[in-house]
Amino acid sequence: MNKSRKKNRLLLINPWIYDFTAYDFWSKPLGILYVAAILRKKGFDIDFIDCMDRLDTSLFKKTGNIPTKKNKDGSGSFHKEKVTKPESLKHIPRNYCRYGIGEAVFEEKIQQFPKPDVVLITSIMTYWYPGVFRVIALIKKYYPDCPVILGGIYATLCTDHAANFSGADYILKNSQLNQLIPLLQGLTDNSNNLNDLKNNHFHNLNCFPYPAWDLYNALDYICLITSRGCTFRCTYCASHILNSKLEFRNPEQVAEEIAYWKELKGIDKFVFYDDALLVNSENHIIPFLNEIKKKNLNINFYTPNALHVRYITQPVAKLMLECGFEKIWLGFETADSELQRKTGNKVNNASFTKAVKNLLKEGFPPEKIRAYLLIGLPDESLQSIIESIKVVMDNGIKPYLAKYSPIPGTKMWKEIVREYKWKEPVDPLWHNDALMPYCSPYINVEQYQQIKMIIQNFKL
Ligand code: SF4
């Protein structure tokens, strides 16, 4: 007698990036890897496609492309293909590309996997939604009846846009992740008791299993979170919308996880995705780094999300150096004290200078310390940006320019809509930081080039 197939198979996808520029600065879809691990523990069969996997060898076999450039620290360039610019971006004088695996490779992968019962898609930057839409269109082409659930950052920050235009059947914000369980119960035949997931797993960081890194054939680095959320409320930042409260993992458990991946996969590069890695340091980063020291793992850490300068005391700097922090990014943003105050008071010039001094005194080479400067903020003049660059350089380290990207739901958003003379709802393509010099009322292309030249000419 033919038994009907149990509906239990999920296909999880990290879509392409569509943008003017993209680079793999240790970029992995950590959220969906946690979701994969949690759901697999509950008996779902999981398949996974990461459209942004630079090390996926099928990319090269199918297309004849050669692997893209890779750095010793694990970062590197993505494969890219030029695509037609969306109508509203036609006047921007830059190429627009799809980054990641080719469409043909993606379609081959879809067909290689067994038919999924539900497809779960994540999303990252709001203005990368064309990649999300393209993935959904291709899923619907091959499996028109398969339900598609869209989650992640774009889905959380631009829920209406995603609901109206993405083609997904269900949209889940981060705060609604516990609804994933009842949703999957309704869409599959999984008869496992999923209630503990509802009650625990998406709420308590310490209950999470390790992310499903085994879904990758090759890895150069592993990304981590040791905490979720942030104590600050900077007016330009969406951290509090994505994670409404600040919570920490048990530091010993994080150190154990790192030792596990080192042992199992030989990974020696670990990347923190925390927004508040150094907050509550006595109970968090200090015990964590002491554990790492004891384990003597010979590994390196990277912090592409900026560190809070006010918590870089000398003991913290010393531990960071001893434990293999390889490159340090500091969240400075501006040296203009009025702007610091108006945007949330996370930093001032004295704490910045102190942090840099502590790092240098403990032995960090200056070329390994960078300070983010956020340019294009309202009321930030060209002169103020140049002053900020000078302050960073006077402290003996190099500035790293981050272009301001308007994010809906942030305190600054309304002001930006008014000043940019936008009409809501604003197409999320306009959130792209690459557009800042072309459409900002505060800074133009010539001024932006002038700023870039100052930094390029700076030698440590
Ligand atoms: S400190 Fe950083 S993560 Fe926290 S709100 Fe400010 S910019 Fe966002």
Coordinates of C-alpha atoms and ligand atoms in Angstrom, one line a residue:
M1 CA 0.0 0.0 0.0
N2 CA 1.4 3.5 -0.9
K3 CA 1.8 5.6 2.1
S4 CA 1.5 9.3 1.4
R5 CA 4.7 11.3 2.0
K6 CA 4.9 13.1 5.3
K7 CA 4.9 16.9 4.9
N8 CA 8.0 17.8 6.8
R9 CA 10.5 19.3 4.4
L10 CA 11.6 22.9 4.7
L11 CA 13.8 24.8 2.3
L12 CA 15.6 27.8 3.9
I13 CA 17.1 30.5 1.6
N14 CA 19.4 33.5 2.1
P15 CA 18.7 35.6 -1.0
W16 CA 20.9 37.6 -3.3
I17 CA 22.1 41.1 -2.7
Y18 CA 21.1 43.7 -5.4
D19 CA 23.2 46.8 -5.0
F20 CA 25.8 49.2 -6.4
T21 CA 28.4 47.6 -4.3
A22 CA 28.8 44.7 -1.9
Y23 CA 31.7 42.9 -0.2
D24 CA 31.9 40.0 2.1
F25 CA 33.0 41.6 5.4
W26 CA 32.2 38.3 7.3
S27 CA 28.6 38.3 6.2
K28 CA 26.5 35.2 7.0
P29 CA 22.8 34.9 7.6
L30 CA 23.2 33.9 11.3
G31 CA 19.4 34.3 12.1
I32 CA 18.3 31.8 9.6
L33 CA 21.0 29.3 10.7
Y34 CA 19.6 29.5 14.2
V35 CA 16.1 28.9 12.9
A36 CA 17.4 25.9 10.9
A37 CA 19.1 24.4 14.0
I38 CA 16.0 24.9 16.1
L39 CA 13.6 23.5 13.5
R40 CA 15.8 20.5 12.7
K41 CA 15.9 19.6 16.4
K42 CA 12.1 19.4 16.2
G43 CA 12.3 16.9 13.4
F44 CA 12.0 19.0 10.3
D45 CA 14.1 18.0 7.3
I46 CA 16.1 21.1 6.3
D47 CA 17.6 22.1 3.0
F48 CA 19.4 25.3 2.6
I49 CA 20.5 27.7 -0.2
D50 CA 22.8 30.6 0.6
C51 CA 22.8 32.8 -2.6
M52 CA 25.7 34.7 -1.0
D53 CA 28.0 31.7 -0.4
R54 CA 31.3 32.7 -2.0
L55 CA 32.8 29.3 -1.4
D56 CA 30.1 27.3 -3.1
T57 CA 32.0 25.2 -5.7
S58 CA 28.9 24.7 -7.8
L59 CA 29.2 28.4 -8.6
F60 CA 32.4 27.7 -10.4
K61 CA 31.6 24.3 -11.9
K62 CA 28.4 25.5 -13.6
T63 CA 29.6 28.9 -14.8
G64 CA 33.3 28.4 -15.3
N65 CA 33.8 31.5 -13.1
I66 CA 37.0 31.5 -11.1
P67 CA 36.8 31.9 -7.3
T68 CA 36.7 35.6 -6.3
K69 CA 39.5 37.2 -4.4
K70 CA 39.8 36.1 -0.8
N71 CA 41.8 37.8 2.1
K72 CA 43.7 36.1 4.8
D73 CA 41.2 37.3 7.4
G74 CA 38.3 35.4 5.6
S75 CA 36.7 38.5 4.0
G76 CA 36.6 38.7 0.2
S77 CA 34.7 39.8 -2.8
F78 CA 31.4 38.3 -4.1
H79 CA 30.8 37.1 -7.6
K80 CA 28.7 39.6 -9.4
E81 CA 26.6 40.1 -12.5
K82 CA 25.4 43.5 -13.8
V83 CA 21.6 43.7 -13.9
T84 CA 19.2 46.3 -15.1
K85 CA 18.7 49.2 -12.6
P86 CA 15.3 49.7 -11.2
E87 CA 13.5 52.6 -12.9
S88 CA 13.8 54.9 -9.9
L89 CA 17.6 54.4 -9.8
K90 CA 18.3 54.9 -13.5
H91 CA 19.8 58.4 -13.0
I92 CA 22.5 57.1 -10.5
P93 CA 25.7 56.9 -12.5
R94 CA 26.9 53.6 -11.1
N95 CA 26.5 49.9 -12.2
Y96 CA 23.8 47.9 -10.4
C97 CA 24.6 44.3 -9.8
R98 CA 23.3 41.0 -8.5
Y99 CA 25.9 39.7 -6.0
G100 CA 26.2 36.0 -5.2
I101 CA 25.7 32.7 -7.1
G102 CA 24.3 32.9 -10.6
E103 CA 20.6 32.4 -11.3
A104 CA 21.2 29.2 -13.3
V105 CA 23.1 27.8 -10.3
F106 CA 20.2 28.7 -8.0
E107 CA 17.6 27.1 -10.3
E108 CA 19.7 23.9 -10.5
K109 CA 19.9 23.8 -6.7
I110 CA 16.1 24.2 -6.3
Q111 CA 15.6 21.2 -8.6
Q112 CA 18.3 19.1 -6.9
F113 CA 16.5 19.3 -3.6
P114 CA 13.3 17.3 -2.9
K115 CA 10.2 19.4 -3.3
P116 CA 9.8 21.5 -0.1
D117 CA 6.6 21.7 1.8
V118 CA 7.4 25.2 3.1
V119 CA 10.0 27.7 2.0
L120 CA 11.5 30.1 4.6
I121 CA 13.3 33.1 3.3
T122 CA 15.4 35.6 5.3
S123 CA 16.1 39.2 4.4
I124 CA 18.8 41.6 5.5
M125 CA 19.1 45.2 4.2
T126 CA 15.8 46.8 3.3
Y127 CA 17.1 48.0 -0.1
W128 CA 18.2 44.6 -1.1
Y129 CA 14.6 43.5 -1.5
P130 CA 14.9 42.9 -5.3
G131 CA 17.0 39.8 -4.4
V132 CA 14.2 38.6 -2.0
F133 CA 11.6 39.2 -4.7
R134 CA 13.6 37.4 -7.3
V135 CA 14.0 34.3 -5.1
I136 CA 10.3 34.3 -4.3
A137 CA 9.4 34.5 -8.0
L138 CA 11.7 31.6 -8.8
I139 CA 10.3 29.5 -6.0
K140 CA 6.8 30.2 -7.2
K141 CA 7.8 29.2 -10.7
Y142 CA 9.0 25.8 -9.6
Y143 CA 6.6 25.2 -6.7
P144 CA 3.5 27.4 -7.2
D145 CA 1.6 25.7 -4.4
C146 CA 4.4 25.8 -1.9
P147 CA 3.8 28.4 1.0
V148 CA 6.6 30.9 1.4
I149 CA 7.3 32.6 4.7
L150 CA 9.5 35.7 4.7
G151 CA 11.3 37.0 7.8
G152 CA 14.4 38.9 8.7
I153 CA 15.3 42.6 8.8
Y154 CA 13.6 43.9 5.7
A155 CA 10.4 42.0 6.6
T156 CA 10.6 43.5 10.1
L157 CA 11.3 47.1 9.1
C158 CA 9.2 47.3 5.9
T159 CA 6.4 44.8 6.7
D160 CA 3.7 46.6 4.6
H161 CA 6.0 46.8 1.6
A162 CA 6.9 43.1 1.9
A163 CA 3.3 42.1 2.4
N164 CA 2.1 44.2 -0.6
F165 CA 4.9 43.4 -3.1
S166 CA 7.1 40.5 -2.2
G167 CA 4.8 37.6 -3.3
A168 CA 5.5 35.8 0.0
D169 CA 2.4 34.1 1.6
Y170 CA 3.4 35.0 5.2
I171 CA 5.5 37.8 6.6
L172 CA 7.0 37.5 10.1
K173 CA 8.7 40.3 12.0
N174 CA 11.5 39.4 14.4
S175 CA 9.1 40.1 17.3
Q176 CA 6.6 37.5 15.8
L177 CA 9.1 34.7 15.5
N178 CA 7.2 32.6 18.1
Q179 CA 4.4 32.6 15.5
L180 CA 6.6 30.5 13.2
I181 CA 5.8 27.4 15.2
P182 CA 2.0 27.5 15.0
L183 CA 2.3 28.5 11.4
L184 CA 4.5 25.5 10.5
Q185 CA 2.2 23.2 12.6
G186 CA -0.6 24.3 10.3
L187 CA 1.4 23.9 7.0
T188 CA 3.2 20.6 7.7
D189 CA 2.6 17.2 9.2
N190 CA 5.2 17.6 12.0
S191 CA 3.5 16.0 15.0
N192 CA 6.3 16.8 17.5
N193 CA 5.3 18.8 20.4
L194 CA 6.5 22.2 19.4
N195 CA 5.2 24.1 22.4
D196 CA 8.6 24.3 24.1
L197 CA 9.8 26.1 21.0
K198 CA 7.0 28.5 21.4
N199 CA 7.8 29.1 25.0
N200 CA 11.6 29.1 25.0
H201 CA 13.6 28.8 22.0
F202 CA 13.0 32.1 20.2
H203 CA 13.0 34.0 23.5
N204 CA 16.0 32.8 25.6
L205 CA 19.4 33.1 23.9
N206 CA 20.8 30.5 26.3
C207 CA 18.3 27.9 25.0
F208 CA 19.4 28.2 21.4
P209 CA 21.2 25.2 19.9
Y210 CA 24.4 26.1 17.9
P211 CA 23.6 27.6 14.5
A212 CA 23.4 25.0 11.7
W213 CA 26.8 25.8 10.2
D214 CA 27.0 22.2 8.9
L215 CA 24.6 23.4 6.1
Y216 CA 27.7 24.9 4.4
N217 CA 30.2 22.7 2.6
A218 CA 33.1 25.2 3.3
L219 CA 33.6 27.9 5.8
D220 CA 36.4 30.4 6.3
Y221 CA 35.0 32.0 9.5
I222 CA 32.1 31.6 12.0
C223 CA 29.8 34.4 13.2
L224 CA 28.6 34.7 16.7
I225 CA 26.2 36.6 18.9
T226 CA 26.9 36.8 22.6
S227 CA 24.1 39.3 23.2
R228 CA 21.0 40.7 21.5
G229 CA 19.9 44.4 21.6
C230 CA 21.6 47.5 22.8
T231 CA 21.4 49.8 25.8
F232 CA 21.6 52.9 23.6
R233 CA 18.9 54.5 21.4
C234 CA 20.9 56.3 18.7
T235 CA 18.5 58.3 16.6
Y236 CA 19.7 56.8 13.3
C237 CA 19.8 53.1 14.4
A238 CA 17.1 50.4 14.3
S239 CA 18.7 48.0 16.8
H240 CA 15.8 48.6 19.3
I241 CA 13.2 47.8 16.6
L242 CA 14.9 44.5 15.7
N243 CA 15.6 43.5 19.4
S244 CA 13.5 45.4 21.9
K245 CA 15.5 44.4 25.0
L246 CA 19.2 43.8 25.8
E247 CA 20.0 40.2 26.8
F248 CA 23.2 38.3 27.2
R249 CA 24.3 34.7 26.7
N250 CA 26.1 32.9 29.4
P251 CA 29.8 33.7 28.7
E252 CA 31.1 30.2 29.5
Q253 CA 28.6 28.8 27.0
V254 CA 29.8 31.1 24.3
A255 CA 33.4 30.1 24.9
E256 CA 32.4 26.4 24.8
E257 CA 30.7 27.0 21.4
I258 CA 33.9 28.6 20.0
A259 CA 36.0 25.7 21.2
Y260 CA 33.4 23.3 19.6
W261 CA 33.7 24.9 16.2
K262 CA 37.5 25.1 16.4
E263 CA 37.7 21.4 17.3
L264 CA 35.0 20.2 14.8
K265 CA 35.8 22.4 11.8
G266 CA 39.2 23.8 12.5
I267 CA 37.8 27.4 12.2
D268 CA 40.1 30.0 13.7
K269 CA 38.3 33.2 12.7
F270 CA 35.3 34.3 14.8
V271 CA 33.2 37.3 14.1
F272 CA 31.0 39.1 16.6
Y273 CA 27.6 40.3 15.4
D274 CA 26.7 41.9 18.8
D275 CA 25.5 45.5 19.0
A276 CA 26.6 45.7 22.6
L277 CA 29.5 43.3 23.0
L278 CA 31.3 45.3 25.7
V279 CA 28.3 46.5 27.7
N280 CA 28.1 45.0 31.2
S281 CA 31.7 44.0 30.7
E282 CA 32.3 42.7 34.3
N283 CA 29.6 40.1 33.8
H284 CA 30.0 39.5 30.1
I285 CA 33.1 40.2 28.0
I286 CA 35.6 39.9 30.9
P287 CA 34.5 36.4 32.1
F288 CA 34.1 35.3 28.4
L289 CA 37.6 36.4 27.5
N290 CA 39.0 34.8 30.6
E291 CA 37.4 31.5 29.5
I292 CA 38.9 31.9 26.0
K293 CA 42.3 32.5 27.5
K294 CA 42.1 29.4 29.6
K295 CA 41.2 27.3 26.6
N296 CA 44.3 28.6 24.6
L297 CA 42.6 28.1 21.3
N298 CA 44.9 30.2 19.0
I299 CA 42.1 31.9 17.2
N300 CA 41.2 35.5 16.0
F301 CA 38.2 37.7 16.6
Y302 CA 36.8 40.4 14.4
T303 CA 34.3 43.1 15.3
P304 CA 32.8 44.6 12.1
N305 CA 29.9 45.9 14.2
A306 CA 31.4 48.8 16.0
L307 CA 32.5 48.6 19.6
H308 CA 31.3 51.1 22.3
V309 CA 34.4 53.1 23.0
R310 CA 33.3 54.0 26.6
Y311 CA 33.8 50.4 27.6
I312 CA 37.3 49.9 26.3
T313 CA 39.1 50.2 29.6
Q314 CA 42.7 49.1 29.9
P315 CA 41.9 45.7 31.4
V316 CA 39.4 45.1 28.6
A317 CA 41.9 46.2 25.9
K318 CA 44.6 43.9 27.4
L319 CA 42.3 40.9 27.4
M320 CA 41.2 41.6 23.8
L321 CA 44.8 41.7 22.7
E322 CA 45.7 38.5 24.6
C323 CA 42.7 36.7 23.1
G324 CA 43.4 37.4 19.5
F325 CA 41.2 40.4 18.6
E326 CA 42.6 41.0 15.2
K327 CA 41.0 44.2 13.9
I328 CA 39.0 46.7 16.0
W329 CA 36.3 49.0 14.7
L330 CA 35.2 51.8 17.0
G331 CA 31.8 53.5 16.9
F332 CA 32.8 57.1 16.9
E333 CA 30.5 58.6 14.1
T334 CA 31.3 62.2 14.7
A335 CA 33.5 64.5 16.8
D336 CA 30.9 67.2 16.9
S337 CA 29.7 67.3 20.5
E338 CA 26.3 68.8 19.7
L339 CA 25.7 66.1 17.1
Q340 CA 26.9 63.4 19.6
R341 CA 24.3 64.7 22.1
K342 CA 21.5 65.0 19.6
T343 CA 22.0 61.5 18.2
G344 CA 21.9 59.6 21.5
N345 CA 25.1 60.4 23.5
K346 CA 26.7 57.0 23.0
V347 CA 30.2 58.6 22.7
N348 CA 32.2 61.8 23.4
N349 CA 35.6 62.8 22.3
A350 CA 37.2 62.2 25.7
S351 CA 36.0 58.6 25.9
F352 CA 37.1 58.1 22.3
T353 CA 40.6 59.4 23.0
K354 CA 40.8 57.2 26.2
A355 CA 39.7 54.1 24.3
V356 CA 42.3 54.6 21.5
K357 CA 45.0 55.3 24.1
N358 CA 44.1 52.1 26.0
L359 CA 44.3 50.0 22.9
L360 CA 47.6 51.5 21.7
K361 CA 49.1 51.2 25.2
E362 CA 48.2 47.5 25.4
G363 CA 50.0 46.9 22.1
F364 CA 47.3 47.0 19.3
P365 CA 49.1 48.3 16.2
P366 CA 47.4 51.6 15.1
E367 CA 46.7 50.2 11.6
K368 CA 44.5 47.5 13.1
I369 CA 42.2 50.1 14.8
R370 CA 39.6 52.0 12.8
A371 CA 37.0 54.5 13.8
Y372 CA 33.7 54.6 12.0
L373 CA 32.6 58.1 11.0
L374 CA 29.0 58.4 10.0
I375 CA 28.6 60.9 7.2
G376 CA 25.4 62.5 5.8
L377 CA 23.6 63.0 9.1
P378 CA 21.2 66.0 9.3
D379 CA 23.0 69.1 10.5
E380 CA 26.4 67.6 9.8
S381 CA 28.3 70.2 7.8
L382 CA 31.3 69.4 5.5
Q383 CA 33.5 71.3 8.0
S384 CA 32.2 69.1 10.8
I385 CA 33.1 65.9 8.9
I386 CA 36.6 67.2 8.1
E387 CA 37.0 68.1 11.8
S388 CA 35.9 64.6 12.8
I389 CA 38.4 63.1 10.4
K390 CA 41.1 65.3 11.9
V391 CA 40.2 64.2 15.5
V392 CA 40.5 60.5 14.5
M393 CA 43.8 61.1 12.8
D394 CA 45.2 63.1 15.7
N395 CA 44.5 60.1 17.8
G396 CA 46.8 58.1 15.5
I397 CA 44.3 55.8 13.8
K398 CA 42.5 55.7 10.5
P399 CA 38.9 56.8 10.0
Y400 CA 36.5 54.5 8.2
L401 CA 33.6 56.3 6.4
A402 CA 30.1 54.9 6.8
K403 CA 27.5 56.6 4.8
Y404 CA 24.2 57.4 6.6
S405 CA 21.4 55.1 5.5
P406 CA 17.8 56.3 6.4
I407 CA 15.9 53.6 8.3
P408 CA 12.1 53.7 8.8
G409 CA 11.0 53.5 12.4
T410 CA 14.1 55.3 13.8
K411 CA 13.9 58.6 15.6
M412 CA 15.6 60.3 12.7
W413 CA 13.3 59.0 10.0
K414 CA 10.6 61.7 10.0
E415 CA 13.2 64.4 9.8
I416 CA 14.8 62.7 6.9
V417 CA 11.6 62.3 5.0
R418 CA 10.9 66.0 5.5
E419 CA 14.4 67.1 4.6
Y420 CA 14.8 64.8 1.6
K421 CA 11.3 65.9 0.4
W422 CA 10.1 62.3 0.2
K423 CA 6.5 61.2 0.2
E424 CA 5.6 58.2 2.4
P425 CA 5.5 55.3 1.8
V426 CA 9.1 55.6 0.6
D427 CA 10.4 52.9 -1.7
P428 CA 13.1 51.0 0.5
L429 CA 15.5 51.3 -2.5
W430 CA 15.9 54.8 -1.2
H431 CA 17.3 53.6 2.1
N432 CA 20.5 52.6 0.3
D433 CA 23.6 54.4 1.8
A434 CA 25.2 54.3 -1.7
L435 CA 22.7 57.0 -2.7
M436 CA 23.6 59.4 0.0
P437 CA 26.0 61.6 -2.1
Y438 CA 23.4 61.8 -4.9
C439 CA 20.3 62.7 -3.0
S440 CA 21.3 64.0 0.4
P441 CA 20.4 67.7 1.1
Y442 CA 23.5 67.7 3.4
I443 CA 26.3 66.5 1.2
N444 CA 26.9 66.3 -2.5
V445 CA 29.1 64.1 -4.7
E446 CA 32.0 66.6 -4.9
Q447 CA 32.1 67.0 -1.2
Y448 CA 32.0 63.3 -0.7
Q449 CA 34.9 62.8 -3.1
Q450 CA 36.8 65.5 -1.2
I451 CA 36.3 63.7 2.1
K452 CA 37.4 60.4 0.5
M453 CA 40.6 62.0 -0.8
I454 CA 41.5 63.3 2.7
I455 CA 41.3 59.8 4.1
Q456 CA 43.0 58.1 1.2
N457 CA 46.0 60.5 1.5
F458 CA 46.3 59.8 5.2
K459 CA 49.2 57.5 6.1
L460 CA 49.7 56.1 9.6
Ligands
SF4_1 S1 25.2 52.1 20.2 FE1 25.2 51.2 18.2 S2 23.8 49.5 18.2 FE2 23.4 50.8 20.0 S3 21.8 52.1 19.3 FE3 23.7 53.2 18.9 S4 24.3 52.7 16.8 FE4 22.7 51.3 17.4

